[in-house]
Short mmCIF file of C-alpha atoms and ligand atoms in Angstrom, two decimals:
data_model
loop_
_atom_site.label_atom_id
_atom_site.label_comp_id
_atom_site.label_asym_id
_atom_site.label_seq_id
_atom_site.Cartn_x
_atom_site.Cartn_y
_atom_site.Cartn_z
CA MET A 1 2.61 37.36 -7.37
CA ILE A 2 4.20 40.59 -8.59
CA VAL A 3 4.39 44.21 -7.43
CA MET A 4 3.69 46.95 -9.99
CA LYS A 5 4.60 50.49 -9.02
CA PHE A 6 3.46 53.46 -11.10
CA GLY A 7 5.18 56.81 -10.65
CA GLY A 8 3.59 60.26 -10.87
CA THR A 9 4.31 60.77 -14.57
CA SER A 10 2.69 57.42 -15.42
CA ILE A 11 -0.62 58.60 -13.95
CA GLU A 12 -0.54 62.31 -14.70
CA ASP A 13 -3.63 62.58 -16.92
CA ILE A 14 -6.60 60.58 -18.15
CA PRO A 15 -4.86 58.90 -21.13
CA SER A 16 -1.89 57.86 -18.99
CA VAL A 17 -4.14 56.36 -16.29
CA LYS A 18 -6.02 54.47 -19.02
CA ARG A 19 -2.72 53.09 -20.25
CA VAL A 20 -1.82 52.00 -16.73
CA VAL A 21 -5.17 50.26 -16.31
CA GLU A 22 -4.48 48.31 -19.50
CA ILE A 23 -1.01 47.36 -18.29
CA ILE A 24 -2.43 46.10 -14.98
CA ASP A 25 -5.19 44.27 -16.84
CA SER A 26 -2.59 42.50 -18.98
CA ARG A 27 -0.90 41.08 -15.88
CA LEU A 28 -3.84 39.90 -13.80
CA GLU A 29 -2.71 36.30 -14.13
CA GLN A 30 0.45 37.16 -12.25
CA CYS A 31 -1.56 38.41 -9.23
CA PRO A 32 -0.35 42.01 -9.04
CA VAL A 33 -0.12 44.27 -6.01
CA VAL A 34 -0.34 47.87 -7.26
CA VAL A 35 1.65 50.71 -5.65
CA ASN A 36 0.97 54.33 -6.70
CA SER A 37 2.72 57.64 -6.30
CA ALA A 38 0.82 60.90 -6.23
CA MET A 39 -0.46 61.98 -9.67
CA GLY A 40 1.82 64.15 -11.80
CA LYS A 41 3.54 66.81 -9.73
CA THR A 42 1.06 66.74 -6.86
CA THR A 43 3.63 66.11 -4.12
CA ARG A 44 5.57 69.24 -5.13
CA LYS A 45 2.37 71.26 -5.36
CA LEU A 46 1.20 70.18 -1.92
CA LEU A 47 4.57 71.15 -0.50
CA ASP A 48 4.26 74.62 -2.09
CA VAL A 49 0.77 75.01 -0.69
CA ALA A 50 1.92 74.02 2.79
CA ARG A 51 4.82 76.48 2.66
CA LEU A 52 2.57 79.30 1.48
CA SER A 53 0.19 78.71 4.39
CA ALA A 54 2.99 78.58 6.92
CA ASP A 55 4.33 81.82 5.44
CA GLY A 56 1.00 83.49 6.10
CA MET A 57 -0.16 83.52 2.47
CA GLU A 58 -3.37 81.73 3.14
CA GLU A 59 -5.35 83.15 0.21
CA LYS A 60 -2.77 82.09 -2.31
CA ALA A 61 -2.49 78.68 -0.68
CA PHE A 62 -6.23 78.08 -0.93
CA LEU A 63 -6.26 79.11 -4.60
CA ARG A 64 -3.54 76.59 -5.29
CA LEU A 65 -5.37 73.95 -3.31
CA ASP A 66 -8.42 74.61 -5.49
CA GLU A 67 -6.28 73.90 -8.55
CA ILE A 68 -5.11 70.60 -7.05
CA HIS A 69 -8.75 69.79 -6.26
CA GLU A 70 -9.84 70.60 -9.82
CA TYR A 71 -7.04 68.56 -11.34
CA HIS A 72 -8.01 65.44 -9.42
CA PHE A 73 -11.75 65.89 -9.83
CA ASP A 74 -11.37 66.36 -13.59
CA MET A 75 -9.45 63.12 -13.74
CA ALA A 76 -11.95 61.31 -11.55
CA ARG A 77 -14.86 62.53 -13.71
CA GLY A 78 -13.12 61.28 -16.82
CA LEU A 79 -12.26 57.90 -15.36
CA ILE A 80 -14.95 56.82 -12.90
CA PRO A 81 -18.46 56.19 -14.28
CA ASP A 82 -21.14 58.26 -12.50
CA PHE A 83 -18.47 59.85 -10.36
CA GLU A 84 -20.78 62.57 -9.02
CA ASN A 85 -22.87 59.97 -7.19
CA SER A 86 -20.04 57.63 -6.25
CA ASP A 87 -18.43 56.78 -2.92
CA SER A 88 -15.11 57.89 -4.41
CA ARG A 89 -16.44 61.39 -4.66
CA THR A 90 -17.39 61.41 -0.97
CA THR A 91 -13.94 60.07 -0.08
CA LEU A 92 -12.14 62.67 -2.21
CA GLU A 93 -14.23 65.51 -0.76
CA ARG A 94 -13.32 64.30 2.73
CA TYR A 95 -9.61 64.34 1.87
CA PHE A 96 -9.76 67.85 0.49
CA GLU A 97 -11.68 69.05 3.56
CA GLY A 98 -8.94 67.50 5.69
CA LEU A 99 -6.29 69.32 3.67
CA HIS A 100 -8.17 72.58 3.94
CA LYS A 101 -8.28 72.30 7.74
CA LEU A 102 -4.59 71.44 7.93
CA LEU A 103 -3.70 74.50 5.85
CA GLU A 104 -5.83 76.68 8.09
CA GLY A 105 -3.93 75.30 11.06
CA LEU A 106 -0.60 76.10 9.41
CA SER A 107 -1.62 79.65 8.68
CA ILE A 108 -2.43 80.14 12.36
CA LEU A 109 0.75 78.49 13.63
CA LEU A 110 2.87 80.08 10.87
CA GLU A 111 5.13 77.08 11.05
CA LEU A 112 5.56 73.97 8.93
CA THR A 113 7.01 71.15 11.00
CA PRO A 114 8.39 67.99 9.34
CA ARG A 115 5.51 66.12 10.95
CA GLY A 116 2.93 68.52 9.50
CA GLN A 117 4.61 68.34 6.12
CA ASP A 118 4.36 64.54 6.01
CA ARG A 119 0.71 64.67 6.93
CA ILE A 120 -0.05 67.10 4.12
CA LEU A 121 2.02 65.34 1.46
CA SER A 122 0.39 62.00 2.28
CA TYR A 123 -2.85 63.25 0.70
CA GLY A 124 -1.28 63.14 -2.77
CA GLU A 125 -0.99 59.36 -2.60
CA LEU A 126 -4.29 58.89 -0.74
CA VAL A 127 -6.19 60.78 -3.42
CA ALA A 128 -4.36 59.08 -6.31
CA THR A 129 -4.97 55.55 -5.04
CA THR A 130 -8.65 56.31 -4.45
CA ILE A 131 -9.04 57.31 -8.10
CA ILE A 132 -6.97 54.42 -9.44
CA ALA A 133 -8.73 51.79 -7.33
CA SER A 134 -12.20 52.90 -8.45
CA THR A 135 -11.08 53.18 -12.06
CA LEU A 136 -9.83 49.59 -11.92
CA GLN A 137 -13.09 48.45 -10.28
CA SER A 138 -15.12 50.16 -12.96
CA ARG A 139 -13.21 48.11 -15.55
CA GLY A 140 -14.20 44.91 -13.80
CA ILE A 141 -10.89 44.43 -11.98
CA ASN A 142 -11.28 43.23 -8.40
CA ALA A 143 -9.23 46.09 -6.96
CA ARG A 144 -9.12 46.80 -3.23
CA TRP A 145 -7.90 50.10 -1.80
CA LEU A 146 -5.64 49.69 1.24
CA ASP A 147 -4.14 52.28 3.58
CA ALA A 148 -0.35 51.78 3.56
CA ARG A 149 -0.21 53.35 7.01
CA ASP A 150 -1.67 50.12 8.39
CA PHE A 151 1.43 48.17 7.40
CA ILE A 152 4.36 50.43 6.46
CA ILE A 153 5.49 51.08 10.03
CA THR A 154 8.38 53.50 10.40
CA ASP A 155 10.51 55.36 12.90
CA GLU A 156 9.75 59.00 13.69
CA ARG A 157 12.20 60.67 11.33
CA PHE A 158 9.54 62.69 9.57
CA THR A 159 10.21 63.50 5.88
CA ARG A 160 12.74 60.65 5.63
CA ALA A 161 11.38 57.91 7.84
CA ARG A 162 12.88 54.42 7.84
CA PRO A 163 10.65 51.37 8.05
CA VAL A 164 10.84 49.12 11.09
CA ASP A 165 11.75 46.06 9.04
CA ASP A 166 10.29 43.06 10.84
CA LEU A 167 7.12 44.83 11.92
CA THR A 168 6.52 46.17 8.40
CA CYS A 169 7.23 42.80 6.84
CA ARG A 170 4.88 40.97 9.18
CA SER A 171 2.12 43.56 8.75
CA ILE A 172 2.33 43.39 4.95
CA GLN A 173 2.08 39.60 5.13
CA GLU A 174 -0.95 39.84 7.40
CA LYS A 175 -2.80 42.64 5.67
CA VAL A 176 -1.94 42.34 1.98
CA ARG A 177 -1.27 38.68 1.22
CA PRO A 178 -4.75 37.31 2.11
CA LEU A 179 -6.34 39.76 -0.32
CA VAL A 180 -4.16 38.62 -3.19
CA VAL A 181 -4.77 35.00 -2.32
CA SER A 182 -8.52 35.61 -2.43
CA GLY A 183 -8.26 37.07 -5.94
CA HIS A 184 -8.10 40.82 -5.20
CA VAL A 185 -5.75 43.41 -6.64
CA PRO A 186 -4.59 45.52 -3.66
CA VAL A 187 -3.95 49.19 -4.51
CA ILE A 188 -1.64 50.85 -2.00
CA GLN A 189 0.03 54.24 -1.60
CA GLY A 190 3.75 54.45 -2.08
CA PHE A 191 5.83 56.93 -0.10
CA ILE A 192 3.72 57.05 3.06
CA GLY A 193 3.79 55.13 6.32
CA SER A 194 3.01 55.62 9.95
CA THR A 195 4.79 55.46 13.27
CA ARG A 196 3.87 52.74 15.75
CA SER A 197 1.51 55.21 17.39
CA GLY A 198 -0.25 55.96 14.11
CA VAL A 199 1.27 59.30 13.09
CA THR A 200 1.68 59.71 9.31
CA THR A 201 5.27 59.70 7.97
CA THR A 202 6.88 59.72 4.53
CA LEU A 203 9.89 57.82 3.23
CA GLY A 204 11.47 60.77 1.41
CA PHE A 205 11.00 61.99 -2.15
CA GLU A 206 10.58 59.24 -4.74
CA GLY A 207 9.85 56.93 -1.81
CA SER A 208 7.19 54.97 -3.70
CA ASP A 209 9.88 52.80 -5.27
CA PHE A 210 10.99 51.92 -1.78
CA THR A 211 7.43 50.96 -0.75
CA ALA A 212 7.23 48.71 -3.81
CA ALA A 213 10.46 46.97 -2.83
CA LEU A 214 9.34 46.53 0.80
CA ALA A 215 6.03 45.03 -0.31
CA GLY A 216 7.75 42.83 -2.88
CA ALA A 217 10.25 41.48 -0.36
CA ALA A 218 7.62 40.85 2.33
CA LEU A 219 5.37 39.01 -0.14
CA ASP A 220 8.24 37.12 -1.78
CA VAL A 221 7.01 38.13 -5.21
CA SER A 222 8.60 36.87 -8.41
CA ASN A 223 9.20 40.40 -9.79
CA ILE A 224 9.11 44.00 -8.65
CA GLU A 225 8.06 46.16 -11.61
CA ILE A 226 8.77 49.89 -11.46
CA TRP A 227 6.85 51.74 -14.19
CA LYS A 228 8.22 55.15 -15.19
CA ASP A 229 8.26 57.46 -18.19
CA VAL A 230 11.76 56.45 -19.32
CA ASN A 231 12.96 53.20 -20.86
CA GLY A 232 14.82 52.09 -17.75
CA ILE A 233 18.32 52.80 -16.52
CA MET A 234 20.32 54.57 -19.22
CA THR A 235 24.03 54.77 -19.94
CA ALA A 236 23.76 58.50 -19.14
CA ASP A 237 21.05 61.03 -18.37
CA PRO A 238 19.24 61.44 -21.74
CA ARG A 239 18.36 65.05 -20.88
CA ILE A 240 22.08 65.87 -20.82
CA PHE A 241 23.31 63.45 -23.45
CA ALA A 242 21.05 62.58 -26.37
CA GLY A 243 23.02 59.46 -27.38
CA ALA A 244 22.29 57.60 -24.14
CA ARG A 245 21.19 53.97 -24.45
CA THR A 246 19.06 51.75 -22.25
CA VAL A 247 20.99 49.31 -20.09
CA ARG A 248 19.19 45.96 -20.40
CA ASN A 249 20.65 44.27 -17.37
CA ILE A 250 22.47 45.50 -14.38
CA SER A 251 23.41 43.99 -11.01
CA PHE A 252 21.95 45.01 -7.66
CA GLU A 253 25.37 46.34 -6.72
CA GLU A 254 25.67 48.43 -9.87
CA ALA A 255 22.15 49.78 -9.51
CA SER A 256 22.59 50.71 -5.89
CA GLU A 257 25.93 52.40 -6.65
CA LEU A 258 24.18 54.38 -9.39
CA THR A 259 21.28 55.53 -7.23
CA LEU A 260 23.73 56.67 -4.58
CA SER A 261 25.72 58.49 -7.26
CA GLY A 262 22.80 60.64 -8.31
CA ALA A 263 20.98 58.56 -10.95
CA LYS A 264 17.40 59.67 -10.46
CA VAL A 265 15.84 56.54 -11.82
CA LEU A 266 15.22 54.78 -8.46
CA HIS A 267 14.97 55.68 -4.79
CA PRO A 268 18.28 54.55 -3.20
CA GLY A 269 16.44 52.38 -0.66
CA THR A 270 14.79 50.25 -3.35
CA ILE A 271 17.58 47.81 -4.06
CA GLU A 272 18.28 46.45 -0.58
CA PRO A 273 14.95 44.70 0.12
CA ALA A 274 15.02 43.18 -3.38
CA ARG A 275 18.61 42.04 -3.05
CA ARG A 276 17.96 40.44 0.34
CA LYS A 277 15.25 38.25 -1.18
CA ASP A 278 16.93 37.96 -4.58
CA ILE A 279 13.89 39.35 -6.41
CA PRO A 280 14.48 40.84 -9.89
CA VAL A 281 13.54 44.51 -10.24
CA ASN A 282 12.28 45.54 -13.70
CA ILE A 283 12.08 49.14 -14.80
CA TYR A 284 9.60 49.72 -17.60
CA ASN A 285 8.20 52.67 -19.54
CA SER A 286 4.42 52.99 -19.17
CA ARG A 287 4.33 54.93 -22.45
CA GLN A 288 6.07 52.07 -24.28
CA PRO A 289 5.03 48.95 -22.38
CA ASP A 290 6.60 46.66 -24.94
CA ALA A 291 10.08 48.18 -24.81
CA GLY A 292 12.44 45.89 -22.93
CA GLY A 293 13.38 48.17 -20.04
CA THR A 294 16.05 47.32 -17.50
CA THR A 295 16.27 44.20 -15.35
CA ILE A 296 18.20 44.37 -12.09
CA THR A 297 19.35 41.01 -10.75
CA ALA A 298 22.06 39.60 -8.48
CA HIS A 299 24.32 38.36 -11.26
CA ALA A 300 23.63 40.49 -14.28
CA ASN A 301 25.47 39.98 -17.54
CA LYS A 302 28.66 42.01 -17.17
CA GLY A 303 28.89 42.64 -20.88
CA THR A 304 31.93 43.76 -22.81
CA ASN A 305 31.85 47.44 -21.92
CA ILE A 306 33.85 48.43 -18.84
CA VAL A 307 31.25 50.94 -17.73
CA LYS A 308 27.48 50.32 -17.48
CA SER A 309 26.37 53.84 -16.75
CA ILE A 310 27.56 57.36 -15.98
CA ALA A 311 25.76 59.23 -13.18
CA TYR A 312 26.15 62.72 -11.76
CA ASN A 313 25.11 64.80 -8.80
CA MET A 314 24.43 68.50 -9.13
CA PRO A 315 24.57 71.05 -7.51
CA VAL A 316 27.46 70.09 -5.29
CA CYS A 317 29.91 72.15 -3.30
CA ILE A 318 33.31 71.28 -1.93
CA MET A 319 33.65 71.92 1.76
CA ASN A 320 37.16 72.09 3.05
CA ILE A 321 37.93 72.16 6.78
CA VAL A 322 41.43 72.69 8.16
CA SER A 323 41.66 71.67 11.80
CA ASN A 324 42.66 74.28 14.37
CA SER A 325 43.88 71.63 16.80
CA HIS A 326 46.67 69.69 15.17
CA ALA A 327 47.14 67.46 18.18
CA ASP A 328 44.37 64.95 17.63
CA PRO A 329 43.56 64.15 13.98
CA SER A 330 41.26 61.24 14.82
CA GLY A 331 39.29 63.36 17.29
CA PHE A 332 38.93 66.01 14.58
CA LEU A 333 37.55 63.54 12.05
CA ARG A 334 35.20 62.06 14.62
CA SER A 335 33.83 65.53 15.46
CA VAL A 336 33.36 66.38 11.77
CA PHE A 337 31.38 63.20 11.14
CA ASP A 338 29.35 63.68 14.32
CA ILE A 339 28.25 67.06 13.04
CA LEU A 340 27.41 65.71 9.57
CA ASP A 341 25.43 62.91 11.16
CA ARG A 342 23.43 65.28 13.35
CA GLU A 343 22.73 67.53 10.38
CA GLY A 344 21.76 64.63 8.14
CA ILE A 345 24.48 65.45 5.58
CA VAL A 346 25.96 62.53 3.67
CA PRO A 347 29.04 63.53 1.65
CA TYR A 348 29.48 62.04 -1.83
CA VAL A 349 33.26 62.12 -1.76
CA VAL A 350 35.65 62.55 1.17
CA THR A 351 39.40 62.97 1.20
CA THR A 352 41.53 63.58 4.26
CA ALA A 353 45.11 64.64 4.69
CA GLY A 354 47.00 65.30 7.91
CA THR A 355 45.16 68.22 9.36
CA GLY A 356 42.25 68.70 7.01
CA ILE A 357 39.31 67.16 5.28
CA ALA A 358 37.61 67.95 1.98
CA MET A 359 34.12 66.77 1.16
CA ALA A 360 31.83 67.08 -1.82
CA VAL A 361 28.31 67.58 -0.46
CA SER A 362 24.95 68.40 -1.96
CA ALA A 363 24.54 72.14 -2.33
CA SER A 364 20.77 71.95 -2.46
CA GLU A 365 20.34 71.68 1.29
CA ASP A 366 20.43 74.42 3.84
CA MET A 367 23.87 74.08 5.40
CA GLU A 368 24.18 77.26 7.41
CA HIS A 369 23.85 75.53 10.74
CA ALA A 370 26.29 72.76 9.81
CA ILE A 371 28.87 75.32 8.70
CA GLU A 372 28.47 77.21 11.96
CA GLU A 373 29.14 74.01 13.90
CA LEU A 374 32.08 72.98 11.72
CA THR A 375 33.67 76.41 12.14
CA ARG A 376 34.22 75.50 15.79
CA LEU A 377 36.62 72.75 14.65
CA GLY A 378 38.64 74.72 12.11
CA THR A 379 38.66 77.01 9.12
CA VAL A 380 35.87 76.19 6.68
CA ASN A 381 36.05 77.01 2.97
CA ILE A 382 33.27 76.40 0.48
CA ALA A 383 33.60 76.19 -3.29
CA GLY A 384 30.27 76.04 -5.08
CA GLU A 385 28.97 75.23 -8.57
CA LYS A 386 30.57 71.80 -8.65
CA ALA A 387 29.24 68.39 -9.64
CA THR A 388 30.23 64.79 -9.05
CA ILE A 389 30.54 62.32 -11.91
CA SER A 390 30.51 58.58 -11.27
CA LEU A 391 31.36 55.79 -13.67
CA VAL A 392 29.80 52.51 -12.55
CA GLY A 393 30.27 48.94 -13.80
CA GLU A 394 31.22 45.48 -12.50
CA ASN A 395 34.02 45.32 -15.06
CA ILE A 396 35.82 48.24 -13.39
CA ARG A 397 36.75 45.74 -10.67
CA THR A 398 39.01 43.82 -13.03
CA THR A 399 40.19 46.57 -15.36
CA ARG A 400 43.77 47.63 -14.79
CA ASP A 401 44.63 51.30 -15.19
CA PHE A 402 41.01 52.32 -15.36
CA ALA A 403 41.49 55.76 -13.80
CA PRO A 404 44.26 56.81 -16.22
CA VAL A 405 42.03 55.94 -19.18
CA VAL A 406 39.28 58.12 -17.72
CA PHE A 407 41.54 61.09 -17.09
CA GLN A 408 43.34 60.87 -20.43
CA ASN A 409 40.00 61.68 -21.99
CA LEU A 410 39.59 64.71 -19.77
CA GLU A 411 43.03 66.27 -19.96
CA ASP A 412 41.86 69.87 -20.14
CA VAL A 413 39.11 69.54 -17.49
CA ASN A 414 39.60 70.75 -13.90
CA ILE A 415 39.24 67.78 -11.58
CA TYR A 416 38.99 68.80 -7.94
CA MET A 417 38.61 65.54 -6.04
CA VAL A 418 38.83 61.85 -6.93
CA ALA A 419 37.44 58.83 -5.08
CA GLN A 420 38.58 55.43 -6.18
CA GLY A 421 38.65 52.22 -4.22
CA ALA A 422 35.85 52.95 -1.76
CA SER A 423 33.70 50.92 -4.13
CA PRO A 424 35.44 48.40 -6.41
CA ILE A 425 32.87 48.99 -9.13
CA SER A 426 32.89 52.76 -9.41
CA LEU A 427 35.06 55.82 -9.82
CA THR A 428 33.82 59.24 -8.74
CA PHE A 429 35.35 62.66 -9.27
CA VAL A 430 34.39 66.29 -8.90
CA VAL A 431 34.29 68.84 -11.73
CA ASP A 432 32.79 72.27 -12.39
CA GLU A 433 29.06 72.15 -12.93
CA SER A 434 29.45 73.84 -16.30
CA ASP A 435 31.66 70.98 -17.54
CA ILE A 436 29.05 68.28 -16.96
CA PRO A 437 27.61 68.05 -20.51
CA SER A 438 30.99 67.90 -22.21
CA VAL A 439 32.51 65.51 -19.66
CA ILE A 440 29.58 63.12 -20.00
CA ALA A 441 29.68 63.30 -23.79
CA ARG A 442 33.41 62.56 -23.88
CA LEU A 443 33.23 59.70 -21.40
CA HIS A 444 30.26 58.23 -23.24
CA GLU A 445 32.20 58.38 -26.49
CA ALA A 446 35.19 56.72 -24.81
CA PHE A 447 33.39 53.91 -23.00
CA PHE A 448 30.44 53.11 -25.25
CA LYS A 449 32.15 53.30 -28.65
CA ASP A 450 31.39 49.61 -29.25
CA PRO A 451 28.16 49.07 -27.35
CA ASP A 452 27.62 45.47 -26.29
CA PRO A 453 24.26 44.41 -27.83
CA ASP A 454 23.64 41.90 -25.03
CA THR A 455 23.67 44.49 -22.28
CA LEU A 456 22.72 47.69 -24.09
CA GLU A 457 19.65 48.49 -26.15
N1 LIG B 501 4.99 61.30 -4.63
C1 LIG B 501 6.27 61.24 -3.97
C2 LIG B 501 7.28 62.11 -4.69
O1 LIG B 501 6.92 62.78 -5.62
C3 LIG B 501 6.78 59.85 -3.86
C4 LIG B 501 7.09 59.21 -5.20
O2 LIG B 501 6.67 59.71 -6.24
O3 LIG B 501 7.80 58.22 -5.22
O4 LIG B 501 8.41 62.12 -4.32
MG1 LIG B 502 6.68 61.34 -7.82
#
């Protein structure tokens, strides 16, 4: 048994869905469970529509909803034979009526709650899986549409819900396994789940990877395949650095360090379920199914390069807080972290000294309230337009004088904060956002001069 997850860009138009159908068809012998994201940029578009409605711009919201409707119906017409008279059409119409009613509700309430947001976003995956399941059936594949909300059971943290592990695992075993055993190909939505009392939740953006890993771990599959539109994990972000190479193999620890350091290739929650069950995770490109991709395993080949990949987070700001009570440094730190915890802010880098603390945090979130709270503890200063850079690789663990080598290559760059030692396999530092392309290019040149053919493509 295997899990195959297809992201939004792998199913964004008719040709890409056809490619995906062929890929699934080529793996029927391995008994696949299929997990789908919403198609193309649907999740983003649904979020825009919801915000417009809650802002009182109902007309505009409905026009946009019509576009989303058209997009999916065009696809369905091109993929499902006799779509106009099919059950899929009835199902899709029902979903869009549901969405329409929800938007009406928002435009009366003029408020978008996290709970309402999850409900609306869930339609992206529901619609996508309906189309994919019928397309597969029309090609003679014994596909069976399932509602992930029957088995991905989560807490009530809407927009970033966490699965209740044992309950989710048991439910997947009960609801999904028998279908595979009886020769079906289950098609399930990534990203969405439900609370114990049946209220729709989502696992956070890019959460479909996480669903795939949860399903894979519960079903003890031999492989979890994540299909994207890139050739796997790269040595650097190819949009920033054209010379980036594909990393063929990487360890769970390296991969999870990378996702937490800003590499967008996987949802950070994906690695843990796979690692717990020691299931290899493969990242493949649905546009080049025969390219090797990246394999993530417990003991990946370390290779001869010190670094496996360079990741970055942007936009970041440095928040500096100097305590106004110098009497109790540990109480100060505790209060700072309490506030961060309540506000859901996870700093990338933290340094403390006597009476103060500096943190590099994501600048994309709304931090006004957190800053207000922190100001009670001391003087808060914010420096924006920064970025974190992380170098990740198992070989860093055993390389002496690694940091000096890094910084020798960056002599004329302003480095604001450095974190070394918190993880033995990575080094993270903070630079100006505008320096990112040149810093990545120089580090790539320094650490991948002689690329190891066994670990890099
Ligand atoms: N559709 C959701 C998103 O765009 C979940 C996913 O794609 O993984 O974030
Ligand atoms: Mg997506």
